[in-house]
Amino acid sequence: LPGAYDEYQKIAAANPDSEHAVKGAAYAHVLAGEFDQADALLAAYEAKAGDKLGETKLRRAMVALRKGDLDKVKEHGVASG
């Protein structure tokens, strides 16, 4: 997993507009217990998400749930549509 984590971070840094790169890197952060970093990647991607905004908000809600931040779960969950 450490090798995959490092690769996802490199890929996301090189391709910040790529939905798949950002989602993969965010998931790697979640698996490592780095919820703030996962949310920051997803938050930065929101402006570029287009028709994937609802899905991105839902992912942010799931990250917040893992973190235990129920206010953010509700905020992003509602915004996800």
PDB file of N, CA and C in Angstrom:
ATOM      1  N   LEU A   1       0.812  -1.208   0.000  1.00  0.00           N
ATOM      2  CA  LEU A   1       0.000   0.000   0.000  1.00  0.00           C
ATOM      3  C   LEU A   1       0.853   1.269   0.000  1.00  0.00           C
ATOM      4  N   PRO A   2       2.003   1.305   0.688  1.00  0.00           N
ATOM      5  CA  PRO A   2       2.804   2.540   0.653  1.00  0.00           C
ATOM      6  C   PRO A   2       3.225   2.934  -0.758  1.00  0.00           C
ATOM      7  N   GLY A   3       3.542   1.975  -1.598  1.00  0.00           N
ATOM      8  CA  GLY A   3       3.923   2.301  -2.971  1.00  0.00           C
ATOM      9  C   GLY A   3       2.764   2.890  -3.748  1.00  0.00           C
ATOM     10  N   ALA A   4       1.584   2.323  -3.571  1.00  0.00           N
ATOM     11  CA  ALA A   4       0.394   2.840  -4.251  1.00  0.00           C
ATOM     12  C   ALA A   4       0.062   4.240  -3.743  1.00  0.00           C
ATOM     13  N   TYR A   5       0.200   4.436  -2.438  1.00  0.00           N
ATOM     14  CA  TYR A   5      -0.059   5.750  -1.843  1.00  0.00           C
ATOM     15  C   TYR A   5       0.836   6.796  -2.498  1.00  0.00           C
ATOM     16  N   ASP A   6       2.119   6.505  -2.570  1.00  0.00           N
ATOM     17  CA  ASP A   6       3.070   7.458  -3.159  1.00  0.00           C
ATOM     18  C   ASP A   6       2.755   7.735  -4.622  1.00  0.00           C
ATOM     19  N   GLU A   7       2.406   6.700  -5.353  1.00  0.00           N
ATOM     20  CA  GLU A   7       2.102   6.879  -6.773  1.00  0.00           C
ATOM     21  C   GLU A   7       0.846   7.722  -6.976  1.00  0.00           C
ATOM     22  N   TYR A   8      -0.187   7.461  -6.175  1.00  0.00           N
ATOM     23  CA  TYR A   8      -1.408   8.268  -6.301  1.00  0.00           C
ATOM     24  C   TYR A   8      -1.140   9.733  -6.004  1.00  0.00           C
ATOM     25  N   GLN A   9      -0.300  10.012  -5.016  1.00  0.00           N
ATOM     26  CA  GLN A   9       0.011  11.406  -4.696  1.00  0.00           C
ATOM     27  C   GLN A   9       0.738  12.074  -5.861  1.00  0.00           C
ATOM     28  N   LYS A  10       1.676  11.360  -6.481  1.00  0.00           N
ATOM     29  CA  LYS A  10       2.391  11.907  -7.637  1.00  0.00           C
ATOM     30  C   LYS A  10       1.446  12.144  -8.811  1.00  0.00           C
ATOM     31  N   ILE A  11       0.583  11.179  -9.065  1.00  0.00           N
ATOM     32  CA  ILE A  11      -0.348  11.279 -10.191  1.00  0.00           C
ATOM     33  C   ILE A  11      -1.314  12.447  -9.980  1.00  0.00           C
ATOM     34  N   ALA A  12      -1.843  12.577  -8.767  1.00  0.00           N
ATOM     35  CA  ALA A  12      -2.785  13.669  -8.479  1.00  0.00           C
ATOM     36  C   ALA A  12      -2.093  15.028  -8.576  1.00  0.00           C
ATOM     37  N   ALA A  13      -0.854  15.102  -8.120  1.00  0.00           N
ATOM     38  CA  ALA A  13      -0.118  16.372  -8.194  1.00  0.00           C
ATOM     39  C   ALA A  13       0.141  16.764  -9.645  1.00  0.00           C
ATOM     40  N   ALA A  14       0.405  15.778 -10.485  1.00  0.00           N
ATOM     41  CA  ALA A  14       0.676  16.047 -11.898  1.00  0.00           C
ATOM     42  C   ALA A  14      -0.600  16.264 -12.707  1.00  0.00           C
ATOM     43  N   ASN A  15      -1.736  15.791 -12.179  1.00  0.00           N
ATOM     44  CA  ASN A  15      -3.010  15.852 -12.913  1.00  0.00           C
ATOM     45  C   ASN A  15      -4.144  16.322 -11.997  1.00  0.00           C
ATOM     46  N   PRO A  16      -4.070  17.537 -11.471  1.00  0.00           N
ATOM     47  CA  PRO A  16      -5.081  17.996 -10.513  1.00  0.00           C
ATOM     48  C   PRO A  16      -6.486  18.156 -11.108  1.00  0.00           C
ATOM     49  N   ASP A  17      -6.591  18.139 -12.428  1.00  0.00           N
ATOM     50  CA  ASP A  17      -7.907  18.232 -13.070  1.00  0.00           C
ATOM     51  C   ASP A  17      -8.508  16.865 -13.371  1.00  0.00           C
ATOM     52  N   SER A  18      -7.778  15.809 -13.079  1.00  0.00           N
ATOM     53  CA  SER A  18      -8.248  14.450 -13.361  1.00  0.00           C
ATOM     54  C   SER A  18      -9.096  13.924 -12.213  1.00  0.00           C
ATOM     55  N   GLU A  19     -10.341  13.664 -12.506  1.00  0.00           N
ATOM     56  CA  GLU A  19     -11.259  13.129 -11.499  1.00  0.00           C
ATOM     57  C   GLU A  19     -10.705  11.845 -10.886  1.00  0.00           C
ATOM     58  N   HIS A  20     -10.223  10.940 -11.733  1.00  0.00           N
ATOM     59  CA  HIS A  20      -9.757   9.645 -11.255  1.00  0.00           C
ATOM     60  C   HIS A  20      -8.497   9.774 -10.409  1.00  0.00           C
ATOM     61  N   ALA A  21      -7.601  10.660 -10.795  1.00  0.00           N
ATOM     62  CA  ALA A  21      -6.374  10.867 -10.020  1.00  0.00           C
ATOM     63  C   ALA A  21      -6.696  11.447  -8.646  1.00  0.00           C
ATOM     64  N   VAL A  22      -7.576  12.419  -8.617  1.00  0.00           N
ATOM     65  CA  VAL A  22      -7.939  13.057  -7.340  1.00  0.00           C
ATOM     66  C   VAL A  22      -8.671  12.066  -6.440  1.00  0.00           C
ATOM     67  N   LYS A  23      -9.635  11.325  -6.995  1.00  0.00           N
ATOM     68  CA  LYS A  23     -10.369  10.349  -6.187  1.00  0.00           C
ATOM     69  C   LYS A  23      -9.436   9.275  -5.644  1.00  0.00           C
ATOM     70  N   GLY A  24      -8.530   8.800  -6.471  1.00  0.00           N
ATOM     71  CA  GLY A  24      -7.590   7.772  -6.025  1.00  0.00           C
ATOM     72  C   GLY A  24      -6.684   8.268  -4.918  1.00  0.00           C
ATOM     73  N   ALA A  25      -6.147   9.471  -5.078  1.00  0.00           N
ATOM     74  CA  ALA A  25      -5.268  10.043  -4.055  1.00  0.00           C
ATOM     75  C   ALA A  25      -6.045  10.308  -2.769  1.00  0.00           C
ATOM     76  N   ALA A  26      -7.262  10.797  -2.898  1.00  0.00           N
ATOM     77  CA  ALA A  26      -8.080  11.049  -1.707  1.00  0.00           C
ATOM     78  C   ALA A  26      -8.363   9.743  -0.968  1.00  0.00           C
ATOM     79  N   TYR A  27      -8.666   8.700  -1.710  1.00  0.00           N
ATOM     80  CA  TYR A  27      -8.932   7.395  -1.083  1.00  0.00           C
ATOM     81  C   TYR A  27      -7.681   6.869  -0.383  1.00  0.00           C
ATOM     82  N   ALA A  28      -6.529   7.051  -0.998  1.00  0.00           N
ATOM     83  CA  ALA A  28      -5.274   6.634  -0.366  1.00  0.00           C
ATOM     84  C   ALA A  28      -5.076   7.381   0.956  1.00  0.00           C
ATOM     85  N   HIS A  29      -5.414   8.661   0.972  1.00  0.00           N
ATOM     86  CA  HIS A  29      -5.324   9.428   2.224  1.00  0.00           C
ATOM     87  C   HIS A  29      -6.288   8.863   3.272  1.00  0.00           C
ATOM     88  N   VAL A  30      -7.500   8.528   2.858  1.00  0.00           N
ATOM     89  CA  VAL A  30      -8.471   7.961   3.798  1.00  0.00           C
ATOM     90  C   VAL A  30      -7.933   6.662   4.393  1.00  0.00           C
ATOM     91  N   LEU A  31      -7.402   5.801   3.549  1.00  0.00           N
ATOM     92  CA  LEU A  31      -6.858   4.532   4.048  1.00  0.00           C
ATOM     93  C   LEU A  31      -5.715   4.747   5.034  1.00  0.00           C
ATOM     94  N   ALA A  32      -4.986   5.848   4.867  1.00  0.00           N
ATOM     95  CA  ALA A  32      -3.881   6.170   5.767  1.00  0.00           C
ATOM     96  C   ALA A  32      -4.352   6.949   6.998  1.00  0.00           C
ATOM     97  N   GLY A  33      -5.657   7.213   7.091  1.00  0.00           N
ATOM     98  CA  GLY A  33      -6.193   7.961   8.220  1.00  0.00           C
ATOM     99  C   GLY A  33      -5.959   9.459   8.119  1.00  0.00           C
ATOM    100  N   GLU A  34      -5.636   9.925   6.930  1.00  0.00           N
ATOM    101  CA  GLU A  34      -5.341  11.345   6.689  1.00  0.00           C
ATOM    102  C   GLU A  34      -6.577  12.027   6.093  1.00  0.00           C
ATOM    103  N   PHE A  35      -7.569  12.214   6.936  1.00  0.00           N
ATOM    104  CA  PHE A  35      -8.862  12.697   6.468  1.00  0.00           C
ATOM    105  C   PHE A  35      -8.826  14.151   6.011  1.00  0.00           C
ATOM    106  N   ASP A  36      -8.068  14.990   6.699  1.00  0.00           N
ATOM    107  CA  ASP A  36      -7.983  16.395   6.292  1.00  0.00           C
ATOM    108  C   ASP A  36      -7.344  16.530   4.909  1.00  0.00           C
ATOM    109  N   GLN A  37      -6.328  15.729   4.635  1.00  0.00           N
ATOM    110  CA  GLN A  37      -5.678  15.770   3.325  1.00  0.00           C
ATOM    111  C   GLN A  37      -6.622  15.261   2.228  1.00  0.00           C
ATOM    112  N   ALA A  38      -7.374  14.216   2.544  1.00  0.00           N
ATOM    113  CA  ALA A  38      -8.342  13.690   1.578  1.00  0.00           C
ATOM    114  C   ALA A  38      -9.386  14.753   1.249  1.00  0.00           C
ATOM    115  N   ASP A  39      -9.905  15.397   2.279  1.00  0.00           N
ATOM    116  CA  ASP A  39     -10.924  16.417   2.064  1.00  0.00           C
ATOM    117  C   ASP A  39     -10.355  17.606   1.295  1.00  0.00           C
ATOM    118  N   ALA A  40      -9.131  17.979   1.587  1.00  0.00           N
ATOM    119  CA  ALA A  40      -8.520  19.119   0.886  1.00  0.00           C
ATOM    120  C   ALA A  40      -8.404  18.840  -0.612  1.00  0.00           C
ATOM    121  N   LEU A  41      -8.023  17.627  -0.980  1.00  0.00           N
ATOM    122  CA  LEU A  41      -7.942  17.275  -2.409  1.00  0.00           C
ATOM    123  C   LEU A  41      -9.314  17.363  -3.073  1.00  0.00           C
ATOM    124  N   LEU A  42     -10.306  16.794  -2.411  1.00  0.00           N
ATOM    125  CA  LEU A  42     -11.656  16.816  -2.976  1.00  0.00           C
ATOM    126  C   LEU A  42     -12.215  18.237  -3.036  1.00  0.00           C
ATOM    127  N   ALA A  43     -11.940  19.035  -2.015  1.00  0.00           N
ATOM    128  CA  ALA A  43     -12.413  20.423  -2.000  1.00  0.00           C
ATOM    129  C   ALA A  43     -11.794  21.214  -3.146  1.00  0.00           C
ATOM    130  N   ALA A  44     -10.515  21.004  -3.380  1.00  0.00           N
ATOM    131  CA  ALA A  44      -9.831  21.712  -4.466  1.00  0.00           C
ATOM    132  C   ALA A  44     -10.372  21.290  -5.826  1.00  0.00           C
ATOM    133  N   TYR A  45     -10.814  20.055  -5.932  1.00  0.00           N
ATOM    134  CA  TYR A  45     -11.338  19.539  -7.200  1.00  0.00           C
ATOM    135  C   TYR A  45     -12.756  20.043  -7.488  1.00  0.00           C
ATOM    136  N   GLU A  46     -13.497  20.434  -6.471  1.00  0.00           N
ATOM    137  CA  GLU A  46     -14.904  20.818  -6.648  1.00  0.00           C
ATOM    138  C   GLU A  46     -15.129  21.832  -7.762  1.00  0.00           C
ATOM    139  N   ALA A  47     -14.285  22.837  -7.864  1.00  0.00           N
ATOM    140  CA  ALA A  47     -14.470  23.879  -8.875  1.00  0.00           C
ATOM    141  C   ALA A  47     -14.357  23.324 -10.292  1.00  0.00           C
ATOM    142  N   LYS A  48     -13.688  22.198 -10.442  1.00  0.00           N
ATOM    143  CA  LYS A  48     -13.483  21.579 -11.759  1.00  0.00           C
ATOM    144  C   LYS A  48     -14.408  20.387 -11.984  1.00  0.00           C
ATOM    145  N   ALA A  49     -15.218  20.052 -10.991  1.00  0.00           N
ATOM    146  CA  ALA A  49     -15.986  18.811 -11.018  1.00  0.00           C
ATOM    147  C   ALA A  49     -17.113  18.797 -12.046  1.00  0.00           C
ATOM    148  N   GLY A  50     -17.629  19.964 -12.401  1.00  0.00           N
ATOM    149  CA  GLY A  50     -18.712  20.009 -13.392  1.00  0.00           C
ATOM    150  C   GLY A  50     -19.891  19.159 -12.958  1.00  0.00           C
ATOM    151  N   ASP A  51     -20.304  18.234 -13.838  1.00  0.00           N
ATOM    152  CA  ASP A  51     -21.451  17.387 -13.537  1.00  0.00           C
ATOM    153  C   ASP A  51     -21.143  16.315 -12.492  1.00  0.00           C
ATOM    154  N   LYS A  52     -19.917  16.255 -12.025  1.00  0.00           N
ATOM    155  CA  LYS A  52     -19.523  15.314 -10.973  1.00  0.00           C
ATOM    156  C   LYS A  52     -19.489  15.981  -9.591  1.00  0.00           C
ATOM    157  N   LEU A  53     -20.038  17.202  -9.496  1.00  0.00           N
ATOM    158  CA  LEU A  53     -20.010  17.928  -8.230  1.00  0.00           C
ATOM    159  C   LEU A  53     -20.760  17.169  -7.139  1.00  0.00           C
ATOM    160  N   GLY A  54     -21.932  16.649  -7.452  1.00  0.00           N
ATOM    161  CA  GLY A  54     -22.700  15.900  -6.457  1.00  0.00           C
ATOM    162  C   GLY A  54     -21.936  14.694  -5.945  1.00  0.00           C
ATOM    163  N   GLU A  55     -21.289  13.981  -6.845  1.00  0.00           N
ATOM    164  CA  GLU A  55     -20.486  12.822  -6.467  1.00  0.00           C
ATOM    165  C   GLU A  55     -19.301  13.245  -5.595  1.00  0.00           C
ATOM    166  N   THR A  56     -18.687  14.369  -5.936  1.00  0.00           N
ATOM    167  CA  THR A  56     -17.554  14.869  -5.160  1.00  0.00           C
ATOM    168  C   THR A  56     -18.014  15.270  -3.762  1.00  0.00           C
ATOM    169  N   LYS A  57     -19.168  15.927  -3.670  1.00  0.00           N
ATOM    170  CA  LYS A  57     -19.721  16.288  -2.363  1.00  0.00           C
ATOM    171  C   LYS A  57     -20.031  15.037  -1.538  1.00  0.00           C
ATOM    172  N   LEU A  58     -20.554  14.000  -2.189  1.00  0.00           N
ATOM    173  CA  LEU A  58     -20.841  12.763  -1.478  1.00  0.00           C
ATOM    174  C   LEU A  58     -19.559  12.132  -0.948  1.00  0.00           C
ATOM    175  N   ARG A  59     -18.505  12.164  -1.738  1.00  0.00           N
ATOM    176  CA  ARG A  59     -17.211  11.652  -1.266  1.00  0.00           C
ATOM    177  C   ARG A  59     -16.719  12.456  -0.063  1.00  0.00           C
ATOM    178  N   ARG A  60     -16.895  13.763  -0.116  1.00  0.00           N
ATOM    179  CA  ARG A  60     -16.497  14.598   1.024  1.00  0.00           C
ATOM    180  C   ARG A  60     -17.324  14.244   2.260  1.00  0.00           C
ATOM    181  N   ALA A  61     -18.600  13.932   2.069  1.00  0.00           N
ATOM    182  CA  ALA A  61     -19.444  13.514   3.190  1.00  0.00           C
ATOM    183  C   ALA A  61     -18.927  12.206   3.783  1.00  0.00           C
ATOM    184  N   MET A  62     -18.500  11.284   2.934  1.00  0.00           N
ATOM    185  CA  MET A  62     -17.979  10.004   3.419  1.00  0.00           C
ATOM    186  C   MET A  62     -16.667  10.189   4.176  1.00  0.00           C
ATOM    187  N   VAL A  63     -15.824  11.095   3.695  1.00  0.00           N
ATOM    188  CA  VAL A  63     -14.573  11.396   4.404  1.00  0.00           C
ATOM    189  C   VAL A  63     -14.903  11.991   5.773  1.00  0.00           C
ATOM    190  N   ALA A  64     -15.850  12.908   5.811  1.00  0.00           N
ATOM    191  CA  ALA A  64     -16.248  13.533   7.080  1.00  0.00           C
ATOM    192  C   ALA A  64     -16.809  12.490   8.044  1.00  0.00           C
ATOM    193  N   LEU A  65     -17.543  11.518   7.516  1.00  0.00           N
ATOM    194  CA  LEU A  65     -18.079  10.451   8.360  1.00  0.00           C
ATOM    195  C   LEU A  65     -16.952   9.643   8.992  1.00  0.00           C
ATOM    196  N   ARG A  66     -15.964   9.286   8.189  1.00  0.00           N
ATOM    197  CA  ARG A  66     -14.805   8.546   8.716  1.00  0.00           C
ATOM    198  C   ARG A  66     -14.070   9.374   9.769  1.00  0.00           C
ATOM    199  N   LYS A  67     -14.060  10.684   9.584  1.00  0.00           N
ATOM    200  CA  LYS A  67     -13.389  11.582  10.535  1.00  0.00           C
ATOM    201  C   LYS A  67     -14.228  11.785  11.799  1.00  0.00           C
ATOM    202  N   GLY A  68     -15.537  11.555  11.687  1.00  0.00           N
ATOM    203  CA  GLY A  68     -16.429  11.755  12.821  1.00  0.00           C
ATOM    204  C   GLY A  68     -16.990  13.160  12.911  1.00  0.00           C
ATOM    205  N   ASP A  69     -16.945  13.900  11.811  1.00  0.00           N
ATOM    206  CA  ASP A  69     -17.439  15.278  11.776  1.00  0.00           C
ATOM    207  C   ASP A  69     -18.858  15.273  11.196  1.00  0.00           C
ATOM    208  N   LEU A  70     -19.827  15.067  12.071  1.00  0.00           N
ATOM    209  CA  LEU A  70     -21.204  14.895  11.613  1.00  0.00           C
ATOM    210  C   LEU A  70     -21.806  16.155  11.000  1.00  0.00           C
ATOM    211  N   ASP A  71     -21.349  17.333  11.426  1.00  0.00           N
ATOM    212  CA  ASP A  71     -21.840  18.571  10.811  1.00  0.00           C
ATOM    213  C   ASP A  71     -21.438  18.619   9.338  1.00  0.00           C
ATOM    214  N   LYS A  72     -20.201  18.230   9.045  1.00  0.00           N
ATOM    215  CA  LYS A  72     -19.733  18.223   7.649  1.00  0.00           C
ATOM    216  C   LYS A  72     -20.399  17.104   6.853  1.00  0.00           C
ATOM    217  N   VAL A  73     -20.695  15.989   7.494  1.00  0.00           N
ATOM    218  CA  VAL A  73     -21.418  14.907   6.816  1.00  0.00           C
ATOM    219  C   VAL A  73     -22.744  15.450   6.303  1.00  0.00           C
ATOM    220  N   LYS A  74     -23.465  16.142   7.181  1.00  0.00           N
ATOM    221  CA  LYS A  74     -24.763  16.703   6.793  1.00  0.00           C
ATOM    222  C   LYS A  74     -24.602  17.765   5.715  1.00  0.00           C
ATOM    223  N   GLU A  75     -23.636  18.674   5.899  1.00  0.00           N
ATOM    224  CA  GLU A  75     -23.425  19.753   4.938  1.00  0.00           C
ATOM    225  C   GLU A  75     -23.138  19.210   3.529  1.00  0.00           C
ATOM    226  N   HIS A  76     -22.186  18.305   3.440  1.00  0.00           N
ATOM    227  CA  HIS A  76     -21.814  17.771   2.122  1.00  0.00           C
ATOM    228  C   HIS A  76     -22.863  16.795   1.595  1.00  0.00           C
ATOM    229  N   GLY A  77     -23.487  16.071   2.491  1.00  0.00           N
ATOM    230  CA  GLY A  77     -24.543  15.142   2.073  1.00  0.00           C
ATOM    231  C   GLY A  77     -25.706  15.880   1.421  1.00  0.00           C
ATOM    232  N   VAL A  78     -26.155  16.940   2.071  1.00  0.00           N
ATOM    233  CA  VAL A  78     -27.249  17.748   1.512  1.00  0.00           C
ATOM    234  C   VAL A  78     -26.823  18.368   0.184  1.00  0.00           C
ATOM    235  N   ALA A  79     -25.600  18.880   0.119  1.00  0.00           N
ATOM    236  CA  ALA A  79     -25.117  19.525  -1.100  1.00  0.00           C
ATOM    237  C   ALA A  79     -24.904  18.535  -2.243  1.00  0.00           C
ATOM    238  N   SER A  80     -24.824  17.244  -1.911  1.00  0.00           N
ATOM    239  CA  SER A  80     -24.590  16.244  -2.958  1.00  0.00           C
ATOM    240  C   SER A  80     -25.821  16.010  -3.821  1.00  0.00           C
ATOM    241  N   GLY A  81     -26.963  16.440  -3.299  1.00  0.00           N
ATOM    242  CA  GLY A  81     -28.190  16.292  -4.083  1.00  0.00           C
ATOM    243  C   GLY A  81     -28.913  15.054  -3.701  1.00  0.00           C
TER     244      GLY A  81
END
